[in-house]
mmCIF file with all atom_site columns, C-alpha atoms in Angstrom:
data_model
loop_
_atom_site.group_PDB
_atom_site.id
_atom_site.type_symbol
_atom_site.label_atom_id
_atom_site.label_alt_id
_atom_site.label_comp_id
_atom_site.label_asym_id
_atom_site.label_entity_id
_atom_site.label_seq_id
_atom_site.pdbx_PDB_ins_code
_atom_site.Cartn_x
_atom_site.Cartn_y
_atom_site.Cartn_z
_atom_site.occupancy
_atom_site.B_iso_or_equiv
_atom_site.pdbx_formal_charge
_atom_site.auth_seq_id
_atom_site.auth_comp_id
_atom_site.auth_asym_id
_atom_site.auth_atom_id
_atom_site.pdbx_PDB_model_num
ATOM 1   C CA . CYS X 1 1   ? -50.514 20.431 -53.045 1.00 0.00 ? 258 CYS X CA 1
ATOM 2   C CA . THR X 1 2   ? -47.282 19.799 -54.832 1.00 0.00 ? 259 THR X CA 1
ATOM 3   C CA . THR X 1 3   ? -44.190 17.910 -53.403 1.00 0.00 ? 260 THR X CA 1
ATOM 4   C CA . GLY X 1 4   ? -40.753 17.938 -54.630 1.00 0.00 ? 261 GLY X CA 1
ATOM 5   C CA . THR X 1 5   ? -38.713 20.603 -56.493 1.00 0.00 ? 262 THR X CA 1
ATOM 6   C CA . LEU X 1 6   ? -40.644 23.902 -56.756 1.00 0.00 ? 263 LEU X CA 1
ATOM 7   C CA . TYR X 1 7   ? -38.162 25.560 -59.127 1.00 0.00 ? 264 TYR X CA 1
ATOM 8   C CA . THR X 1 8   ? -34.726 24.941 -60.620 1.00 0.00 ? 265 THR X CA 1
ATOM 9   C CA . TRP X 1 9   ? -32.509 28.008 -61.001 1.00 0.00 ? 266 TRP X CA 1
ATOM 10  C CA . ASP X 1 10  ? -30.346 28.057 -64.011 1.00 0.00 ? 267 ASP X CA 1
ATOM 11  C CA . ALA X 1 11  ? -27.391 30.105 -62.605 1.00 0.00 ? 268 ALA X CA 1
ATOM 12  C CA . SER X 1 12  ? -25.064 29.306 -65.679 1.00 0.00 ? 269 SER X CA 1
ATOM 13  C CA . GLY X 1 13  ? -25.348 32.987 -66.933 1.00 0.00 ? 270 GLY X CA 1
ATOM 14  C CA . VAL X 1 14  ? -25.257 34.682 -63.480 1.00 0.00 ? 271 VAL X CA 1
ATOM 15  C CA . PRO X 1 15  ? -22.048 36.454 -62.384 1.00 0.00 ? 272 PRO X CA 1
ATOM 16  C CA . GLU X 1 16  ? -20.190 35.097 -59.310 1.00 0.00 ? 273 GLU X CA 1
ATOM 17  C CA . GLY X 1 17  ? -21.459 36.706 -56.109 1.00 0.00 ? 274 GLY X CA 1
ATOM 18  C CA . HIS X 1 18  ? -24.159 36.622 -53.440 1.00 0.00 ? 275 HIS X CA 1
ATOM 19  C CA . TYR X 1 19  ? -27.802 36.538 -54.297 1.00 0.00 ? 276 TYR X CA 1
ATOM 20  C CA . TYR X 1 20  ? -30.975 36.730 -52.240 1.00 0.00 ? 277 TYR X CA 1
ATOM 21  C CA . LEU X 1 21  ? -33.511 34.059 -53.123 1.00 0.00 ? 278 LEU X CA 1
ATOM 22  C CA . ARG X 1 22  ? -37.057 34.656 -51.952 1.00 0.00 ? 279 ARG X CA 1
ATOM 23  C CA . LEU X 1 23  ? -39.815 32.183 -51.917 1.00 0.00 ? 280 LEU X CA 1
ATOM 24  C CA . THR X 1 24  ? -43.403 33.343 -51.504 1.00 0.00 ? 281 THR X CA 1
ATOM 25  C CA . VAL X 1 25  ? -46.097 30.674 -51.305 1.00 0.00 ? 282 VAL X CA 1
ATOM 26  C CA . GLU X 1 26  ? -49.984 31.113 -51.165 1.00 0.00 ? 283 GLU X CA 1
ATOM 27  C CA . ASN X 1 27  ? -52.471 28.557 -49.939 1.00 0.00 ? 284 ASN X CA 1
ATOM 28  C CA . ALA X 1 28  ? -55.904 27.937 -51.152 1.00 0.00 ? 285 ALA X CA 1
ATOM 29  C CA . CYS X 1 29  ? -57.365 30.386 -48.689 1.00 0.00 ? 286 CYS X CA 1
ATOM 30  C CA . GLY X 1 30  ? -55.105 33.187 -50.041 1.00 0.00 ? 287 GLY X CA 1
ATOM 31  C CA . MET X 1 31  ? -52.723 33.379 -47.158 1.00 0.00 ? 288 MET X CA 1
ATOM 32  C CA . THR X 1 32  ? -49.124 33.927 -48.039 1.00 0.00 ? 289 THR X CA 1
ATOM 33  C CA . SER X 1 33  ? -45.784 33.263 -46.433 1.00 0.00 ? 290 SER X CA 1
ATOM 34  C CA . THR X 1 34  ? -42.351 34.304 -47.519 1.00 0.00 ? 291 THR X CA 1
ATOM 35  C CA . ASP X 1 35  ? -38.850 33.086 -46.643 1.00 0.00 ? 292 ASP X CA 1
ATOM 36  C CA . VAL X 1 36  ? -35.530 34.687 -47.838 1.00 0.00 ? 293 VAL X CA 1
ATOM 37  C CA . THR X 1 37  ? -32.183 32.939 -47.886 1.00 0.00 ? 294 THR X CA 1
ATOM 38  C CA . VAL X 1 38  ? -28.693 34.086 -49.256 1.00 0.00 ? 295 VAL X CA 1
ATOM 39  C CA . VAL X 1 39  ? -26.781 31.939 -51.719 1.00 0.00 ? 296 VAL X CA 1
ATOM 40  C CA . ARG X 1 40  ? -23.402 32.294 -53.342 1.00 0.00 ? 297 ARG X CA 1
ATOM 41  C CA . VAL X 1 41  ? -22.614 31.532 -56.993 1.00 0.00 ? 298 VAL X CA 1
ATOM 42  C CA . ASP X 1 42  ? -19.071 30.341 -57.021 1.00 0.00 ? 299 ASP X CA 1
ATOM 43  C CA . ARG X 1 43  ? -17.164 30.029 -60.201 1.00 0.00 ? 300 ARG X CA 1
ATOM 44  C CA . SER X 1 44  ? -13.570 30.123 -58.710 1.00 0.00 ? 301 SER X CA 1
ATOM 45  C CA . ALA X 1 45  ? -11.395 27.107 -58.080 1.00 0.00 ? 302 ALA X CA 1
ATOM 46  C CA . PRO X 1 46  ? -9.713  26.991 -54.661 1.00 0.00 ? 303 PRO X CA 1
ATOM 47  C CA . TYR X 1 47  ? -6.257  28.545 -54.171 1.00 0.00 ? 304 TYR X CA 1
ATOM 48  C CA . VAL X 1 48  ? -3.533  25.908 -53.561 1.00 0.00 ? 305 VAL X CA 1
ATOM 49  C CA . ALA X 1 49  ? 0.191   26.151 -53.244 1.00 0.00 ? 306 ALA X CA 1
ATOM 50  C CA . LEU X 1 50  ? 2.819   23.818 -51.992 1.00 0.00 ? 307 LEU X CA 1
ATOM 51  C CA . SER X 1 51  ? 5.665   25.550 -50.110 1.00 0.00 ? 308 SER X CA 1
ATOM 52  C CA . ARG X 1 52  ? 7.690   22.568 -48.726 1.00 0.00 ? 309 ARG X CA 1
ATOM 53  C CA . PRO X 1 53  ? 9.543   20.578 -49.882 1.00 0.00 ? 310 PRO X CA 1
ATOM 54  C CA . LEU X 1 54  ? 10.971  22.945 -52.506 1.00 0.00 ? 311 LEU X CA 1
ATOM 55  C CA . ASP X 1 55  ? 10.680  21.709 -56.096 1.00 0.00 ? 312 ASP X CA 1
ATOM 56  C CA . GLY X 1 56  ? 13.915  19.697 -56.903 1.00 0.00 ? 313 GLY X CA 1
ATOM 57  C CA . SER X 1 57  ? 14.748  18.999 -53.240 1.00 0.00 ? 314 SER X CA 1
ATOM 58  C CA . LEU X 1 58  ? 16.729  16.039 -52.087 1.00 0.00 ? 315 LEU X CA 1
ATOM 59  C CA . ILE X 1 59  ? 14.626  14.580 -49.169 1.00 0.00 ? 316 ILE X CA 1
ATOM 60  C CA . CYS X 1 60  ? 14.876  11.536 -46.791 1.00 0.00 ? 317 CYS X CA 1
ATOM 61  C CA . GLY X 1 61  ? 13.198  10.167 -43.663 1.00 0.00 ? 318 GLY X CA 1
ATOM 62  C CA . ASP X 1 62  ? 10.147  11.881 -42.296 1.00 0.00 ? 319 ASP X CA 1
ATOM 63  C CA . VAL X 1 63  ? 9.235   14.961 -44.471 1.00 0.00 ? 320 VAL X CA 1
ATOM 64  C CA . GLU X 1 64  ? 6.849   17.754 -43.662 1.00 0.00 ? 321 GLU X CA 1
ATOM 65  C CA . ILE X 1 65  ? 4.674   18.575 -46.501 1.00 0.00 ? 322 ILE X CA 1
ATOM 66  C CA . ARG X 1 66  ? 3.648   22.302 -46.165 1.00 0.00 ? 323 ARG X CA 1
ATOM 67  C CA . GLY X 1 67  ? 1.215   24.200 -48.228 1.00 0.00 ? 324 GLY X CA 1
ATOM 68  C CA . ILE X 1 68  ? -2.176  25.863 -48.398 1.00 0.00 ? 325 ILE X CA 1
ATOM 69  C CA . SER X 1 69  ? -5.571  25.009 -49.856 1.00 0.00 ? 326 SER X CA 1
ATOM 70  C CA . ASN X 1 70  ? -8.483  27.527 -49.222 1.00 0.00 ? 327 ASN X CA 1
ATOM 71  C CA . ASP X 1 71  ? -11.716 28.314 -50.949 1.00 0.00 ? 328 ASP X CA 1
ATOM 72  C CA . TYR X 1 72  ? -14.193 31.014 -50.275 1.00 0.00 ? 329 TYR X CA 1
ATOM 73  C CA . ASP X 1 73  ? -16.744 28.249 -49.090 1.00 0.00 ? 330 ASP X CA 1
ATOM 74  C CA . ALA X 1 74  ? -13.958 26.683 -46.981 1.00 0.00 ? 331 ALA X CA 1
ATOM 75  C CA . CYS X 1 75  ? -16.391 24.627 -44.833 1.00 0.00 ? 332 CYS X CA 1
ATOM 76  C CA . ASP X 1 76  ? -17.589 22.789 -47.903 1.00 0.00 ? 333 ASP X CA 1
ATOM 77  C CA . GLY X 1 77  ? -14.298 22.325 -49.688 1.00 0.00 ? 334 GLY X CA 1
ATOM 78  C CA . SER X 1 78  ? -11.792 19.500 -49.502 1.00 0.00 ? 335 SER X CA 1
ATOM 79  C CA . TRP X 1 79  ? -8.163  18.896 -50.237 1.00 0.00 ? 336 TRP X CA 1
ATOM 80  C CA . LYS X 1 80  ? -5.709  15.851 -50.672 1.00 0.00 ? 337 LYS X CA 1
ATOM 81  C CA . VAL X 1 81  ? -1.969  15.356 -50.796 1.00 0.00 ? 338 VAL X CA 1
ATOM 82  C CA . GLU X 1 82  ? -0.779  12.590 -53.138 1.00 0.00 ? 339 GLU X CA 1
ATOM 83  C CA . ILE X 1 83  ? 2.597   11.160 -54.209 1.00 0.00 ? 340 ILE X CA 1
ATOM 84  C CA . ALA X 1 84  ? 3.619   9.249  -57.287 1.00 0.00 ? 341 ALA X CA 1
ATOM 85  C CA . PRO X 1 85  ? 6.889   8.192  -58.983 1.00 0.00 ? 342 PRO X CA 1
ATOM 86  C CA . LYS X 1 86  ? 7.871   11.097 -61.183 1.00 0.00 ? 343 LYS X CA 1
ATOM 87  C CA . GLY X 1 87  ? 5.889   11.401 -64.325 1.00 0.00 ? 344 GLY X CA 1
ATOM 88  C CA . THR X 1 88  ? 3.835   8.174  -63.849 1.00 0.00 ? 345 THR X CA 1
ATOM 89  C CA . GLY X 1 89  ? 0.591   9.780  -62.681 1.00 0.00 ? 346 GLY X CA 1
ATOM 90  C CA . SER X 1 90  ? 0.013   6.691  -60.380 1.00 0.00 ? 347 SER X CA 1
ATOM 91  C CA . TRP X 1 91  ? -0.945  8.780  -57.396 1.00 0.00 ? 348 TRP X CA 1
ATOM 92  C CA . SER X 1 92  ? -1.091  7.391  -53.805 1.00 0.00 ? 349 SER X CA 1
ATOM 93  C CA . LEU X 1 93  ? -3.147  9.238  -51.279 1.00 0.00 ? 350 LEU X CA 1
ATOM 94  C CA . LEU X 1 94  ? -0.911  10.617 -48.423 1.00 0.00 ? 351 LEU X CA 1
ATOM 95  C CA . ALA X 1 95  ? -3.544  12.787 -46.572 1.00 0.00 ? 352 ALA X CA 1
ATOM 96  C CA . GLU X 1 96  ? -6.896  14.408 -47.044 1.00 0.00 ? 353 GLU X CA 1
ATOM 97  C CA . GLY X 1 97  ? -9.253  16.611 -45.297 1.00 0.00 ? 354 GLY X CA 1
ATOM 98  C CA . SER X 1 98  ? -11.953 19.337 -45.598 1.00 0.00 ? 355 SER X CA 1
ATOM 99  C CA . GLY X 1 99  ? -12.101 23.010 -45.118 1.00 0.00 ? 356 GLY X CA 1
ATOM 100 C CA . ASP X 1 100 ? -9.057  25.419 -45.308 1.00 0.00 ? 357 ASP X CA 1
ATOM 101 C CA . VAL X 1 101 ? -5.538  24.058 -44.432 1.00 0.00 ? 358 VAL X CA 1
ATOM 102 C CA . SER X 1 102 ? -2.187  25.669 -44.168 1.00 0.00 ? 359 SER X CA 1
ATOM 103 C CA . CYS X 1 103 ? 1.220   25.074 -42.750 1.00 0.00 ? 360 CYS X CA 1
ATOM 104 C CA . VAL X 1 104 ? 2.085   21.439 -42.216 1.00 0.00 ? 361 VAL X CA 1
ATOM 105 C CA . ILE X 1 105 ? -0.591  19.517 -44.068 1.00 0.00 ? 362 ILE X CA 1
ATOM 106 C CA . ALA X 1 106 ? 1.023   16.029 -44.221 1.00 0.00 ? 363 ALA X CA 1
ATOM 107 C CA . MET X 1 107 ? 3.994   13.970 -43.120 1.00 0.00 ? 364 MET X CA 1
ATOM 108 C CA . TRP X 1 108 ? 5.519   11.612 -45.441 1.00 0.00 ? 365 TRP X CA 1
ATOM 109 C CA . ASP X 1 109 ? 7.724   8.810  -44.156 1.00 0.00 ? 366 ASP X CA 1
ATOM 110 C CA . THR X 1 110 ? 9.937   8.159  -47.217 1.00 0.00 ? 367 THR X CA 1
ATOM 111 C CA . THR X 1 111 ? 11.559  5.089  -45.816 1.00 0.00 ? 368 THR X CA 1
ATOM 112 C CA . GLY X 1 112 ? 8.427   3.255  -47.064 1.00 0.00 ? 369 GLY X CA 1
ATOM 113 C CA . VAL X 1 113 ? 9.283   3.939  -50.850 1.00 0.00 ? 370 VAL X CA 1
ATOM 114 C CA . ALA X 1 114 ? 12.148  3.250  -53.035 1.00 0.00 ? 371 ALA X CA 1
ATOM 115 C CA . ASP X 1 115 ? 14.833  5.958  -53.571 1.00 0.00 ? 372 ASP X CA 1
ATOM 116 C CA . GLY X 1 116 ? 14.243  7.924  -56.705 1.00 0.00 ? 373 GLY X CA 1
ATOM 117 C CA . ASP X 1 117 ? 12.354  10.828 -58.112 1.00 0.00 ? 374 ASP X CA 1
ATOM 118 C CA . TYR X 1 118 ? 8.809   11.550 -56.967 1.00 0.00 ? 375 TYR X CA 1
ATOM 119 C CA . ASP X 1 119 ? 6.034   14.095 -57.577 1.00 0.00 ? 376 ASP X CA 1
ATOM 120 C CA . ILE X 1 120 ? 4.068   15.503 -54.682 1.00 0.00 ? 377 ILE X CA 1
ATOM 121 C CA . ARG X 1 121 ? 0.640   17.023 -55.635 1.00 0.00 ? 378 ARG X CA 1
ATOM 122 C CA . LEU X 1 122 ? -1.865  18.994 -53.567 1.00 0.00 ? 379 LEU X CA 1
ATOM 123 C CA . ALA X 1 123 ? -5.322  19.369 -54.888 1.00 0.00 ? 380 ALA X CA 1
ATOM 124 C CA . GLY X 1 124 ? -8.091  21.502 -53.520 1.00 0.00 ? 381 GLY X CA 1
ATOM 125 C CA . MET X 1 125 ? -11.828 20.988 -54.582 1.00 0.00 ? 382 MET X CA 1
ATOM 126 C CA . ASN X 1 126 ? -14.849 23.023 -53.830 1.00 0.00 ? 383 ASN X CA 1
ATOM 127 C CA . VAL X 1 127 ? -18.499 21.866 -53.646 1.00 0.00 ? 384 VAL X CA 1
ATOM 128 C CA . CYS X 1 128 ? -19.092 23.112 -57.246 1.00 0.00 ? 385 CYS X CA 1
ATOM 129 C CA . GLY X 1 129 ? -16.505 20.575 -58.535 1.00 0.00 ? 386 GLY X CA 1
ATOM 130 C CA . LEU X 1 130 ? -13.930 23.071 -59.404 1.00 0.00 ? 387 LEU X CA 1
ATOM 131 C CA . GLU X 1 131 ? -10.356 21.810 -58.589 1.00 0.00 ? 388 GLU X CA 1
ATOM 132 C CA . ALA X 1 132 ? -6.842  23.369 -58.447 1.00 0.00 ? 389 ALA X CA 1
ATOM 133 C CA . THR X 1 133 ? -3.608  21.640 -57.945 1.00 0.00 ? 390 THR X CA 1
ATOM 134 C CA . ASP X 1 134 ? -0.039  22.378 -57.346 1.00 0.00 ? 391 ASP X CA 1
ATOM 135 C CA . MET X 1 135 ? 2.887   19.953 -57.650 1.00 0.00 ? 392 MET X CA 1
ATOM 136 C CA . VAL X 1 136 ? 6.601   19.678 -56.942 1.00 0.00 ? 393 VAL X CA 1
ATOM 137 C CA . SER X 1 137 ? 9.132   17.081 -57.820 1.00 0.00 ? 394 SER X CA 1
ATOM 138 C CA . VAL X 1 138 ? 11.637  15.715 -55.293 1.00 0.00 ? 395 VAL X CA 1
ATOM 139 C CA . THR X 1 139 ? 14.277  13.059 -55.040 1.00 0.00 ? 396 THR X CA 1
ATOM 140 C CA . VAL X 1 140 ? 14.072  10.612 -52.178 1.00 0.00 ? 397 VAL X CA 1
ATOM 141 C CA . ASP X 1 141 ? 17.506  9.427  -51.098 1.00 0.00 ? 398 ASP X CA 1
ATOM 142 C CA . ASN X 1 142 ? 17.410  7.562  -47.899 1.00 0.00 ? 399 ASN X CA 1
ATOM 143 C CA . ALA X 1 143 ? 20.560  5.702  -48.769 1.00 0.00 ? 400 ALA X CA 1
ATOM 144 C CA . SER X 1 144 ? 22.830  8.741  -48.489 1.00 0.00 ? 401 SER X CA 1
ATOM 145 C CA . GLY X 1 145 ? 20.908  10.462 -45.677 1.00 0.00 ? 402 GLY X CA 1
ATOM 146 C CA . CYS X 1 146 ? 19.927  13.418 -47.922 1.00 0.00 ? 403 CYS X CA 1
ATOM 147 C CA . GLY X 1 147 ? 23.669  14.471 -48.037 1.00 0.00 ? 404 GLY X CA 1
ATOM 148 C CA . CYS X 1 148 ? 23.339  17.222 -45.610 1.00 0.00 ? 405 CYS X CA 1
ATOM 149 C CA . SER X 1 149 ? 23.080  16.727 -41.755 1.00 0.00 ? 406 SER X CA 1
ATOM 150 C CA . ALA X 1 150 ? 22.451  20.405 -41.238 1.00 0.00 ? 407 ALA X CA 1
ATOM 151 C CA . ASP X 1 151 ? 19.128  20.051 -43.010 1.00 0.00 ? 408 ASP X CA 1
ATOM 152 C CA . ILE X 1 152 ? 17.423  19.085 -39.817 1.00 0.00 ? 409 ILE X CA 1
ATOM 153 C CA . ASN X 1 153 ? 13.775  19.389 -41.011 1.00 0.00 ? 410 ASN X CA 1
ATOM 154 C CA . GLY X 1 154 ? 14.528  17.571 -44.199 1.00 0.00 ? 411 GLY X CA 1
ATOM 155 C CA . ASP X 1 155 ? 13.118  20.123 -46.553 1.00 0.00 ? 412 ASP X CA 1
ATOM 156 C CA . GLY X 1 156 ? 16.109  20.243 -48.684 1.00 0.00 ? 413 GLY X CA 1
ATOM 157 C CA . VAL X 1 157 ? 17.319  23.664 -47.471 1.00 0.00 ? 414 VAL X CA 1
ATOM 158 C CA . VAL X 1 158 ? 19.579  24.639 -44.720 1.00 0.00 ? 415 VAL X CA 1
ATOM 159 C CA . ASN X 1 159 ? 18.057  27.832 -43.318 1.00 0.00 ? 416 ASN X CA 1
ATOM 160 C CA . VAL X 1 160 ? 16.768  29.598 -40.157 1.00 0.00 ? 417 VAL X CA 1
ATOM 161 C CA . GLU X 1 161 ? 14.060  26.883 -39.502 1.00 0.00 ? 418 GLU X CA 1
ATOM 162 C CA . ASP X 1 162 ? 16.853  24.336 -39.160 1.00 0.00 ? 419 ASP X CA 1
ATOM 163 C CA . LEU X 1 163 ? 18.701  26.541 -36.731 1.00 0.00 ? 420 LEU X CA 1
ATOM 164 C CA . LEU X 1 164 ? 15.575  27.007 -34.633 1.00 0.00 ? 421 LEU X CA 1
ATOM 165 C CA . ILE X 1 165 ? 14.978  23.379 -34.404 1.00 0.00 ? 422 ILE X CA 1
ATOM 166 C CA . LEU X 1 166 ? 18.573  22.818 -33.305 1.00 0.00 ? 423 LEU X CA 1
ATOM 167 C CA . LEU X 1 167 ? 18.283  25.674 -30.613 1.00 0.00 ? 424 LEU X CA 1
ATOM 168 C CA . ALA X 1 168 ? 14.906  24.296 -29.343 1.00 0.00 ? 425 ALA X CA 1
ATOM 169 C CA . GLY X 1 169 ? 16.482  20.947 -28.642 1.00 0.00 ? 426 GLY X CA 1
ATOM 170 C CA . TRP X 1 170 ? 19.640  22.461 -27.116 1.00 0.00 ? 427 TRP X CA 1
ATOM 171 C CA . THR X 1 171 ? 20.074  21.456 -23.334 1.00 0.00 ? 428 THR X CA 1
ATOM 172 C CA . THR X 1 172 ? 22.614  22.627 -20.913 1.00 0.00 ? 429 THR X CA 1
#
């Protein structure tokens, strides 16, 4: 009888994709038993993209961070949103989670930081250790109130989303 690892598969030269693994064992009496499982060799980093705020935006107050992080093995992947003063690389965690994520992935209360330039980074990781990142740079300006009261959602752009928020809050 042997305990522990029966075999180690070196998949480094195997193309990405699904594979059947079959284990057949035989006992001292000559009886055999077989089990089959499917595994996936994953060599691709997750797809990540930030969509709001836009790169170069002027933001203030509560800001929605929108984006997407997904991987083939979504249930095993993870993601995080971080902020740092522009160009410093001194990242502070804003939000994190596991699995696929899209749309509003974090809220940032910018009143807790000094006005100035900041980087926002979204990183997606899979269980194989592959990581992908996307980053935008923004300017926090709480002192002037972002300079445009029509930018209701604070994403730095006056567009149909702002109009829909305004109409949704309209009462007679």
